[in-house]
GROMACS .gro file of C-alpha atoms in nm:
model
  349
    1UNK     CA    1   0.588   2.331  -5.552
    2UNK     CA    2   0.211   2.284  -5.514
    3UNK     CA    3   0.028   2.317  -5.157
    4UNK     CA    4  -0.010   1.907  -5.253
    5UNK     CA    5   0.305   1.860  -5.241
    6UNK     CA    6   0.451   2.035  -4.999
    7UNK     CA    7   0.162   1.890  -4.769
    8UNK     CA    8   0.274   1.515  -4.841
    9UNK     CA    9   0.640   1.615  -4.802
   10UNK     CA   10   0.593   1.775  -4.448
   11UNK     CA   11   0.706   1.527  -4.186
   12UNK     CA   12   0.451   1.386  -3.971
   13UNK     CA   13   0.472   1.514  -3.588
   14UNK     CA   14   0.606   1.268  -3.380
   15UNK     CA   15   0.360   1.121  -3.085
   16UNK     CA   16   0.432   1.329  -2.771
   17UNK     CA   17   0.629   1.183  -2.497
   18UNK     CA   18   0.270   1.232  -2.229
   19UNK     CA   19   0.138   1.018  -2.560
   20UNK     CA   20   0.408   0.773  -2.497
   21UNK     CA   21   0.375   0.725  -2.127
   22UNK     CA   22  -0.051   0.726  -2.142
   23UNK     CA   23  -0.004   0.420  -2.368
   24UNK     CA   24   0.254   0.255  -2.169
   25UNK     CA   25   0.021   0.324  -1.838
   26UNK     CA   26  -0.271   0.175  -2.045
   27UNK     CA   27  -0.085  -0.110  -2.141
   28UNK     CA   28   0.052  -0.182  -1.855
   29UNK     CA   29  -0.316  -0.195  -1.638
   30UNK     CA   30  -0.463  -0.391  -1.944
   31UNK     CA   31  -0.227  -0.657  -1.873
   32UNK     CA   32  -0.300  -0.664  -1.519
   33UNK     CA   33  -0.648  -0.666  -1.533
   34UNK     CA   34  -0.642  -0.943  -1.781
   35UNK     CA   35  -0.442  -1.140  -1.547
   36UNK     CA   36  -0.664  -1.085  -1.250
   37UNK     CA   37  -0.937  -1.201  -1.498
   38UNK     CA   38  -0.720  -1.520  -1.635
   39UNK     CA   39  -0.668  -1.657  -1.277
   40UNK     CA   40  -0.992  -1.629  -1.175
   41UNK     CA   41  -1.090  -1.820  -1.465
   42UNK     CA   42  -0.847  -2.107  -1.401
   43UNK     CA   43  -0.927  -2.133  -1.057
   44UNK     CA   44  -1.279  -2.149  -1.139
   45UNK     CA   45  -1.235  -2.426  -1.375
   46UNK     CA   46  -1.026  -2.600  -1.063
   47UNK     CA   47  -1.288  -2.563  -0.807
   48UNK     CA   48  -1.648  -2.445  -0.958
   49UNK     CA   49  -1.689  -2.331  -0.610
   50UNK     CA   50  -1.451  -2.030  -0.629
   51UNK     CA   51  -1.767  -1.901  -0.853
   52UNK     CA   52  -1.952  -1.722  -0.534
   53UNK     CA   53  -1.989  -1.404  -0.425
   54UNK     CA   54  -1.921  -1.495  -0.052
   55UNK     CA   55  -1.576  -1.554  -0.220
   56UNK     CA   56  -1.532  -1.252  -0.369
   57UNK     CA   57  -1.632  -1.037  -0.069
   58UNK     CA   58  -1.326  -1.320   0.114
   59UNK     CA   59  -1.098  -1.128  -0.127
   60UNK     CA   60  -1.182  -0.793  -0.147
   61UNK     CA   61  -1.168  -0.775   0.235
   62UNK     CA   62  -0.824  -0.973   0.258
   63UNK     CA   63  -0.687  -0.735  -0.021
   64UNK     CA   64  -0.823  -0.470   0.208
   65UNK     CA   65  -0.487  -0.379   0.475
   66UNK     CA   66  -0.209  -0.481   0.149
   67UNK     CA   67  -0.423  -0.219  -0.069
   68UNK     CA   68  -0.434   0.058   0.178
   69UNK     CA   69  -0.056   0.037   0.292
   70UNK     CA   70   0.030  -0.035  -0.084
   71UNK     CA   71  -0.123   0.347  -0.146
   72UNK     CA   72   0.070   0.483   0.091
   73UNK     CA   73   0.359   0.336  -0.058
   74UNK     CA   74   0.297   0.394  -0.407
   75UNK     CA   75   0.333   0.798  -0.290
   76UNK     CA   76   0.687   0.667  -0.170
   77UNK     CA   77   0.832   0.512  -0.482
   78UNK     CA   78   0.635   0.775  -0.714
   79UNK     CA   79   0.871   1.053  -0.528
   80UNK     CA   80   1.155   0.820  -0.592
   81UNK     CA   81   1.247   0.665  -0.235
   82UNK     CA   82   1.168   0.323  -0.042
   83UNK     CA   83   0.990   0.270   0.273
   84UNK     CA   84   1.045  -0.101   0.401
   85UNK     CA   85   0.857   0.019   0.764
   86UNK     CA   86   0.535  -0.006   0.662
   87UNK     CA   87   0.465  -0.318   0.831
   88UNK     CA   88   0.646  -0.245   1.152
   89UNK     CA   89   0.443   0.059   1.160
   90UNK     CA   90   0.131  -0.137   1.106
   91UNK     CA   91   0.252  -0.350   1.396
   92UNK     CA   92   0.306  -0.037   1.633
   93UNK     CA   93   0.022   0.115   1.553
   94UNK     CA   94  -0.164  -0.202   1.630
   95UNK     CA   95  -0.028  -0.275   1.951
   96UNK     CA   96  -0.035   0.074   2.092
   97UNK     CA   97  -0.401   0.075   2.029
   98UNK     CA   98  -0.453  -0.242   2.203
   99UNK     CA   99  -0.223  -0.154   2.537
  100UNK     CA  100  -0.325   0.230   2.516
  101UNK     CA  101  -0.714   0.113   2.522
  102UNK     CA  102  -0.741  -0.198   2.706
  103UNK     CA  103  -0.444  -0.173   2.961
  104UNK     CA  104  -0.425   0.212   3.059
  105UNK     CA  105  -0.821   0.232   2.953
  106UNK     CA  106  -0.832   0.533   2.752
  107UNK     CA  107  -1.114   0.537   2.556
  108UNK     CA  108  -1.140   0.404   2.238
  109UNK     CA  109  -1.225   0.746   2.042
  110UNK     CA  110  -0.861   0.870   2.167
  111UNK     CA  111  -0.649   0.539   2.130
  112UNK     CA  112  -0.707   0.515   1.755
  113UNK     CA  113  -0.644   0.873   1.665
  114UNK     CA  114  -0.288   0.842   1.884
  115UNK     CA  115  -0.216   0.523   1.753
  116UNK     CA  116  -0.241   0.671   1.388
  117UNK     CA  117  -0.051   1.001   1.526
  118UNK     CA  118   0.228   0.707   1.579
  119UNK     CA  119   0.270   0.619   1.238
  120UNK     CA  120   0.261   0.970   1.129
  121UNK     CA  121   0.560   1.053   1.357
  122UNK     CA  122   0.727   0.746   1.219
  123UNK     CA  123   0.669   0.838   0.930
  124UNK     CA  124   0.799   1.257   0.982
  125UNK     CA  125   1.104   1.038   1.147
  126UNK     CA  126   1.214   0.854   0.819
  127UNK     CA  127   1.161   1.144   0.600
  128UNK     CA  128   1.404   1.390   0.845
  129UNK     CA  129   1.658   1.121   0.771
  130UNK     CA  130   1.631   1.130   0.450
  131UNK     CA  131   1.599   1.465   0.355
  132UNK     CA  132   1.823   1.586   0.610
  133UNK     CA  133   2.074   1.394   0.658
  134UNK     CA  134   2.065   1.222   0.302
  135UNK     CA  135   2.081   0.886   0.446
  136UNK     CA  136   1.953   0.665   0.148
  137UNK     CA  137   1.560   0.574   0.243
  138UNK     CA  138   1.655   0.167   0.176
  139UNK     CA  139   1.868   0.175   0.490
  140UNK     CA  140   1.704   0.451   0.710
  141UNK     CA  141   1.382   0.234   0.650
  142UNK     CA  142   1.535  -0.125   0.716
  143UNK     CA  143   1.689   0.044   1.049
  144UNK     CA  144   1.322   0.177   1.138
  145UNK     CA  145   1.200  -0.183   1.086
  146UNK     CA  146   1.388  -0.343   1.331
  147UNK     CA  147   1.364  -0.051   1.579
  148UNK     CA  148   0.978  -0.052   1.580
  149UNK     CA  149   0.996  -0.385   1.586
  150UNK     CA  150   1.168  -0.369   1.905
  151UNK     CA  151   0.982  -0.082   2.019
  152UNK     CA  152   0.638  -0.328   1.996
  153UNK     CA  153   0.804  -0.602   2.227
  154UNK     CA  154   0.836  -0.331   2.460
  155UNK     CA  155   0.556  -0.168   2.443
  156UNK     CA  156   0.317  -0.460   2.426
  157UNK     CA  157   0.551  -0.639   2.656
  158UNK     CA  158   0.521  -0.913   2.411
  159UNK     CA  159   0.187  -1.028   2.496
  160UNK     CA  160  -0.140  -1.097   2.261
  161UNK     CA  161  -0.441  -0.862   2.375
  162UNK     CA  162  -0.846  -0.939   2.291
  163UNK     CA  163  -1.052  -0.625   2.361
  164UNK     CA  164  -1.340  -0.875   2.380
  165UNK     CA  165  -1.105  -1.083   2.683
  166UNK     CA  166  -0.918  -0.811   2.864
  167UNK     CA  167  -0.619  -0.891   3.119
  168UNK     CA  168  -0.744  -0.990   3.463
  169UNK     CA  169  -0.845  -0.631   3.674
  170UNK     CA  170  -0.883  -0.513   3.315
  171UNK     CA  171  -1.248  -0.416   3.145
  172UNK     CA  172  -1.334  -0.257   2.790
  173UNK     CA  173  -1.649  -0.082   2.810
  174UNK     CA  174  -1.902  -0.239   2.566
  175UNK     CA  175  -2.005   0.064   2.374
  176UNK     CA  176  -1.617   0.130   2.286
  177UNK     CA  177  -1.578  -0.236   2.202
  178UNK     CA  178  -1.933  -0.235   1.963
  179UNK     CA  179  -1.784   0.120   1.835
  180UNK     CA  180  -1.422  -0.071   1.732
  181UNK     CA  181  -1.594  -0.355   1.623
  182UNK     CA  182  -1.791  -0.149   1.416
  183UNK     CA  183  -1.563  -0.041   1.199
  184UNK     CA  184  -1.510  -0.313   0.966
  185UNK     CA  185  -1.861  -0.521   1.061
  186UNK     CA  186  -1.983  -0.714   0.768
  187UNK     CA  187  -2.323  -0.592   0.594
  188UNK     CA  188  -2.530  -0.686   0.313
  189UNK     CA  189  -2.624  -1.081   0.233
  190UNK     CA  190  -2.302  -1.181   0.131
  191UNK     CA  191  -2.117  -1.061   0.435
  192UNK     CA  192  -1.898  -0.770   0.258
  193UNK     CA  193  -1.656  -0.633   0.551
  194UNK     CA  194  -1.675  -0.243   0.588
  195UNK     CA  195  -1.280  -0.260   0.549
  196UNK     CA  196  -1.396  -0.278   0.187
  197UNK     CA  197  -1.555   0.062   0.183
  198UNK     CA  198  -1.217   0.217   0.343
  199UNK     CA  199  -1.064   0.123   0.155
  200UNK     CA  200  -1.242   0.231  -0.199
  201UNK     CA  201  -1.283   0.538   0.061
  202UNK     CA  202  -0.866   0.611   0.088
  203UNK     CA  203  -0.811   0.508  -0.264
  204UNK     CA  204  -1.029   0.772  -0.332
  205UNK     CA  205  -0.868   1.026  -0.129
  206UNK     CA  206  -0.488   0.913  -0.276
  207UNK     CA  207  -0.615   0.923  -0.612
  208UNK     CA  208  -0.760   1.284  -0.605
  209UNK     CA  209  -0.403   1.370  -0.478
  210UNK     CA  210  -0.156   1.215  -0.660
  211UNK     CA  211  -0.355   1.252  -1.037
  212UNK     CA  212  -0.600   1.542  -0.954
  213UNK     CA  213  -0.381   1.803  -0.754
  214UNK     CA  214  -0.062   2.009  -0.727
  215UNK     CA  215   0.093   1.816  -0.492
  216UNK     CA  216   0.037   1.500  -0.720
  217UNK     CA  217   0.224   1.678  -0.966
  218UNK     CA  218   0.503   1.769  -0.804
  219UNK     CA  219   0.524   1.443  -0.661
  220UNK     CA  220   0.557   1.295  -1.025
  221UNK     CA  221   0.833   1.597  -1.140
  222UNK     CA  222   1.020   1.503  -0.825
  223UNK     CA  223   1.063   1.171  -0.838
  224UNK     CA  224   1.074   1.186  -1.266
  225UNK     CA  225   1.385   1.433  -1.232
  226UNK     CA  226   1.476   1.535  -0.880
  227UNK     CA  227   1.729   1.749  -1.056
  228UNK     CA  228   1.497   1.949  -1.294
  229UNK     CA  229   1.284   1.950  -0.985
  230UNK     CA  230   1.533   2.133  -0.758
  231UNK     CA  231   1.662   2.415  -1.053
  232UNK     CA  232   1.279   2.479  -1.053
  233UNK     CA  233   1.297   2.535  -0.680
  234UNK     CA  234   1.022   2.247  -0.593
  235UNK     CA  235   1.029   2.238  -0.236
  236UNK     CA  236   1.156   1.841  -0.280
  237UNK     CA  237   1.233   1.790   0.085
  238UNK     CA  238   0.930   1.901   0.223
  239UNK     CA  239   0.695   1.692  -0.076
  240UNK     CA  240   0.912   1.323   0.018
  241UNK     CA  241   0.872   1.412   0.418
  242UNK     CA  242   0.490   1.422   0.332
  243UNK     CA  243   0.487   1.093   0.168
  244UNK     CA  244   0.669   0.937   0.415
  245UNK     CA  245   0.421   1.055   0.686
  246UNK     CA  246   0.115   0.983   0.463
  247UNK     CA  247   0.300   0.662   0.434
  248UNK     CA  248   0.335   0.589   0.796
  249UNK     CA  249  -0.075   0.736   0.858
  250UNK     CA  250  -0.200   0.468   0.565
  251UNK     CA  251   0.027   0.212   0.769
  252UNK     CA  252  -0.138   0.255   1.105
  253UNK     CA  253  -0.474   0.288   0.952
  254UNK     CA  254  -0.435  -0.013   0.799
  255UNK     CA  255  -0.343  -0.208   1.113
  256UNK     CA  256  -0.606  -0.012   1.311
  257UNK     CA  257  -0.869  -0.151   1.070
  258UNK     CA  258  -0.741  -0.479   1.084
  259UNK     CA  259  -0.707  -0.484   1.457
  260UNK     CA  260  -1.113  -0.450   1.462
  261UNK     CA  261  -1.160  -0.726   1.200
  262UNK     CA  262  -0.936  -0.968   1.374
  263UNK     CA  263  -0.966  -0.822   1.718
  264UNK     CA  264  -0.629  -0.989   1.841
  265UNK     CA  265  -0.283  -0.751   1.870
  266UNK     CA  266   0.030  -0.960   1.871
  267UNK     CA  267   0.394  -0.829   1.891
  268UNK     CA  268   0.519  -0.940   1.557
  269UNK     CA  269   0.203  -0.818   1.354
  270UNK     CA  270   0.282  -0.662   1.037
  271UNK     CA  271   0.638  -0.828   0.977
  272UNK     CA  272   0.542  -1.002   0.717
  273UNK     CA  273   0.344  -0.773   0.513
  274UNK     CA  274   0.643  -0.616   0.359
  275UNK     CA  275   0.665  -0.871   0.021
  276UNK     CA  276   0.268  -0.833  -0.071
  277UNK     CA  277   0.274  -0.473  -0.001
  278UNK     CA  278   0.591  -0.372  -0.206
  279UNK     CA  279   0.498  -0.652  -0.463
  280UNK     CA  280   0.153  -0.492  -0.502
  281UNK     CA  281   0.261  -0.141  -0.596
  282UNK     CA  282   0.546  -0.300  -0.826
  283UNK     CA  283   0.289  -0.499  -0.986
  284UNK     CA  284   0.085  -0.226  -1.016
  285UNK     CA  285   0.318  -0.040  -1.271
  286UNK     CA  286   0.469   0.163  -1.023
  287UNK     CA  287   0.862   0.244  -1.081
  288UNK     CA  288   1.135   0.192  -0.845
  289UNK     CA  289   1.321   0.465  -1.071
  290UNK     CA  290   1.070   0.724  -0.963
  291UNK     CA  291   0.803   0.938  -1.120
  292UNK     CA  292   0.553   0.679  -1.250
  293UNK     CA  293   0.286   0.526  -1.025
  294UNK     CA  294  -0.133   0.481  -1.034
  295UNK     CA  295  -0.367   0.430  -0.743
  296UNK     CA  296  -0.588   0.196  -0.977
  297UNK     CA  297  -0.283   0.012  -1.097
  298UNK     CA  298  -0.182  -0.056  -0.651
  299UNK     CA  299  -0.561  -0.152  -0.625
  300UNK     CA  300  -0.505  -0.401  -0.926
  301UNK     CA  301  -0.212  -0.557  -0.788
  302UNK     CA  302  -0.313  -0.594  -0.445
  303UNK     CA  303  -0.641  -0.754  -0.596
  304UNK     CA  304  -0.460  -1.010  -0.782
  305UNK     CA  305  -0.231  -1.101  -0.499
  306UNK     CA  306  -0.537  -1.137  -0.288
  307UNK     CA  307  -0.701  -1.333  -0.548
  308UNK     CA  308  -0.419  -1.576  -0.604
  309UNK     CA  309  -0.348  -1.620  -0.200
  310UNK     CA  310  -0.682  -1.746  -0.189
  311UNK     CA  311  -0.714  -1.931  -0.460
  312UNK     CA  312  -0.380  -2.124  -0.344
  313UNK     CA  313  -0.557  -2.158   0.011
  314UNK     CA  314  -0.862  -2.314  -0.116
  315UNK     CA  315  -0.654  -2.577  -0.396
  316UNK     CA  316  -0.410  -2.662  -0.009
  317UNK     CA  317  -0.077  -2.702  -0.215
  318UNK     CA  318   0.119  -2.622   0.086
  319UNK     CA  319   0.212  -2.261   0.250
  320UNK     CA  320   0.562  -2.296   0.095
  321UNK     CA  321   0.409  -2.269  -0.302
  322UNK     CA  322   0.281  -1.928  -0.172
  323UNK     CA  323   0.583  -1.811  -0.077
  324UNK     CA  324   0.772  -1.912  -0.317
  325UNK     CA  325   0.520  -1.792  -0.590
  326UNK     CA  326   0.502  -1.445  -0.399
  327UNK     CA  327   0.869  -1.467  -0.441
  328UNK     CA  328   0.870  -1.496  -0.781
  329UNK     CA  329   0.590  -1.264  -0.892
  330UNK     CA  330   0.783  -1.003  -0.701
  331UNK     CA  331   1.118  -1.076  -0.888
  332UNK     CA  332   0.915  -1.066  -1.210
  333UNK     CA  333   0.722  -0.713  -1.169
  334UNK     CA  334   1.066  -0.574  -1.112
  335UNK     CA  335   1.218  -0.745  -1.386
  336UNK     CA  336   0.957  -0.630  -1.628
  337UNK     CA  337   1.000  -0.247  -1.430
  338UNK     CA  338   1.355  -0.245  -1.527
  339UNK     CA  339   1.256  -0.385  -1.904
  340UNK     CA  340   1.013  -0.088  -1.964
  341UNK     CA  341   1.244   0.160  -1.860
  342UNK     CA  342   1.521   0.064  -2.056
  343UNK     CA  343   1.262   0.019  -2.373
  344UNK     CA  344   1.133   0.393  -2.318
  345UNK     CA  345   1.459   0.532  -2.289
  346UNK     CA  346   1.565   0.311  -2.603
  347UNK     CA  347   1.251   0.484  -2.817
  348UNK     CA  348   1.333   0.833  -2.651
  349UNK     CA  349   1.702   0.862  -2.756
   0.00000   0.00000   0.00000
């Protein structure tokens, strides 16, 4: 047999399965980036108006607090687990700032770096559960929601607090209050809130960890094969305890920044951030089965959810069409999840 032949006989080697999944990611963020470029088209060709960059620094900055819980979340479901706290936490952590600061009058530069501490405890809590007591995370998280949800009527006593209006006997020194206020000011011509550059600032951070490190790694094996992970003696309790306290920490810095945007703390702040949040990170191509999960793919879907809340606000349907479409883009991500996963392990067997 000639070298020819024996060349054109040889089977050709199969595509890898990291091939596989690098398509699949690319495919997946293709499509979502042509969506988020598809809607703003037809809501362009609604209102011409949309067609500003006032408006586009309106969504970046409301995509802002869903973006930077959403990455704390994504480190959740890549490991394999749920968190369903994230907003309560973003509630706590908002109200404890506003009664620790401008009730009990500890400064500013202390409040926010307890309030955070909060959500990382909150987080530490969830993941002891889980780990320890192997409590499923779906219920141990649902329980935390109500409980810090009660634990914010209590704490805030159920009232609304304005650092700019303290309670009567009550006064917020104005350096603190320009300091806060500071935090997410808007600069440049077109009034771009400094929310924005936390968050490209966090995503950063998350990013370098979950795709650039060890513990990104490990975070992908565990939630990809928990089993493998554990015969190859991955610490896998300790690596989903850290996400669920980076989880919690994202949470509270979330509602901290938003707290100095809006400047108003009210008891039930946060509740309903759950649907955009989860439906951001599920959007994003992250799996509920584990394993698979981008930062830029989170940032994607929380920009499109931003993108089509406002583009609904400005067209004044009705609040109900957002729901309901928020509804069913959530249903739909997962749908097209599960579809995916049961393709790829089609192709694999």
């Amino acid at each position: 047999m000639t070298n020819t032949e024996t060349t054109q006989s040889a089977p050709r080697p199969s595509m890898s399965m990291a091939g596989k999944a690098t398509i699949d990611v690319a495919l997946r963020l293709g499509g979502l980036f042509a969506a988020i470029v598809v809607v703003a088209l037809i809501f362009i060709a609604i209102n011409p108006n949309v067609a500003n960059l006032n408006m586009g620094g309106s969504v970046l900055r409301s995509m802002s607090s869903v973006a930077i819980m959403a990455l704390g979340l994504t480190l959740v479901i890549v490991v394999g687990e749920i968190d369903l706290s994230f907003g309560a936490i973003y509630g706590l952590a908002i109200n404890s700032l506003a009664v620790m600061w401008i009730v009990h009058g500890i400064p500013v530069y202390f409040a926010m770096p307890l309030a955070i501490l909060v959500g990382a405890l909150v987080g530490l809590f969830n993941g002891m559960l889980v780990t320890q007591l192997k409590i499923p995370s779906f219920i141990v998280t649902l329980g935390s929601y109500n409980l810090l949800y009660g634990v914010t009527l209590w704490v805030s006593n159920t009232g609304t607090f304005n650092p700019a209006y303290p309670p009567a006997g009550k006064t917020v020194p104005k350096g603190e209050l320009d300091f806060f206020v500071g935090l997410t000011q808007s600069i440049g011509s077109f009034q771009l809130s400094i929310e924005v550059i936390w968050m490209i600032a966090i995503a950063i951070v998350v990013g370098l960890l979950l795709h650039r490190s060890l513990f990104g790694f490990r975070l992908m094996a565990i939630g990809g094969n928990p089993v493998a992970a554990s015969l190859a003696r991955l610490p896998v309790r300790s690596y989903k305890v850290m996400a669920f306290v980076l989880c919690g920490v994202l949470a509270a810095v979330a509602g901290v920044l938003d707290f100095s945007f809006i400047q108003t703390s009210q008891p039930n702040t946060g509740l309903s951030a759950t649907f955009p949040v989860f439906a951001a990170v599920i959007i994003g191509g992250a799996s509920l089965s584990g394993g698979k999960g981008t930062v830029i793919g989170t940032l994607g879907g929380a920009l499109l959810l931003a993108e089509l809340q406002l583009g609904l606000s400005i067209l004044s349907p009705g609040a109900y069409v957002q729901q309901i479409f928020l509804g069913a883009v959530t249903i739909g991500a997962v749908a097209l999840d599960l579809f995916l996963t049961k393709l790829r392990k089609s192709r694999s067997s």
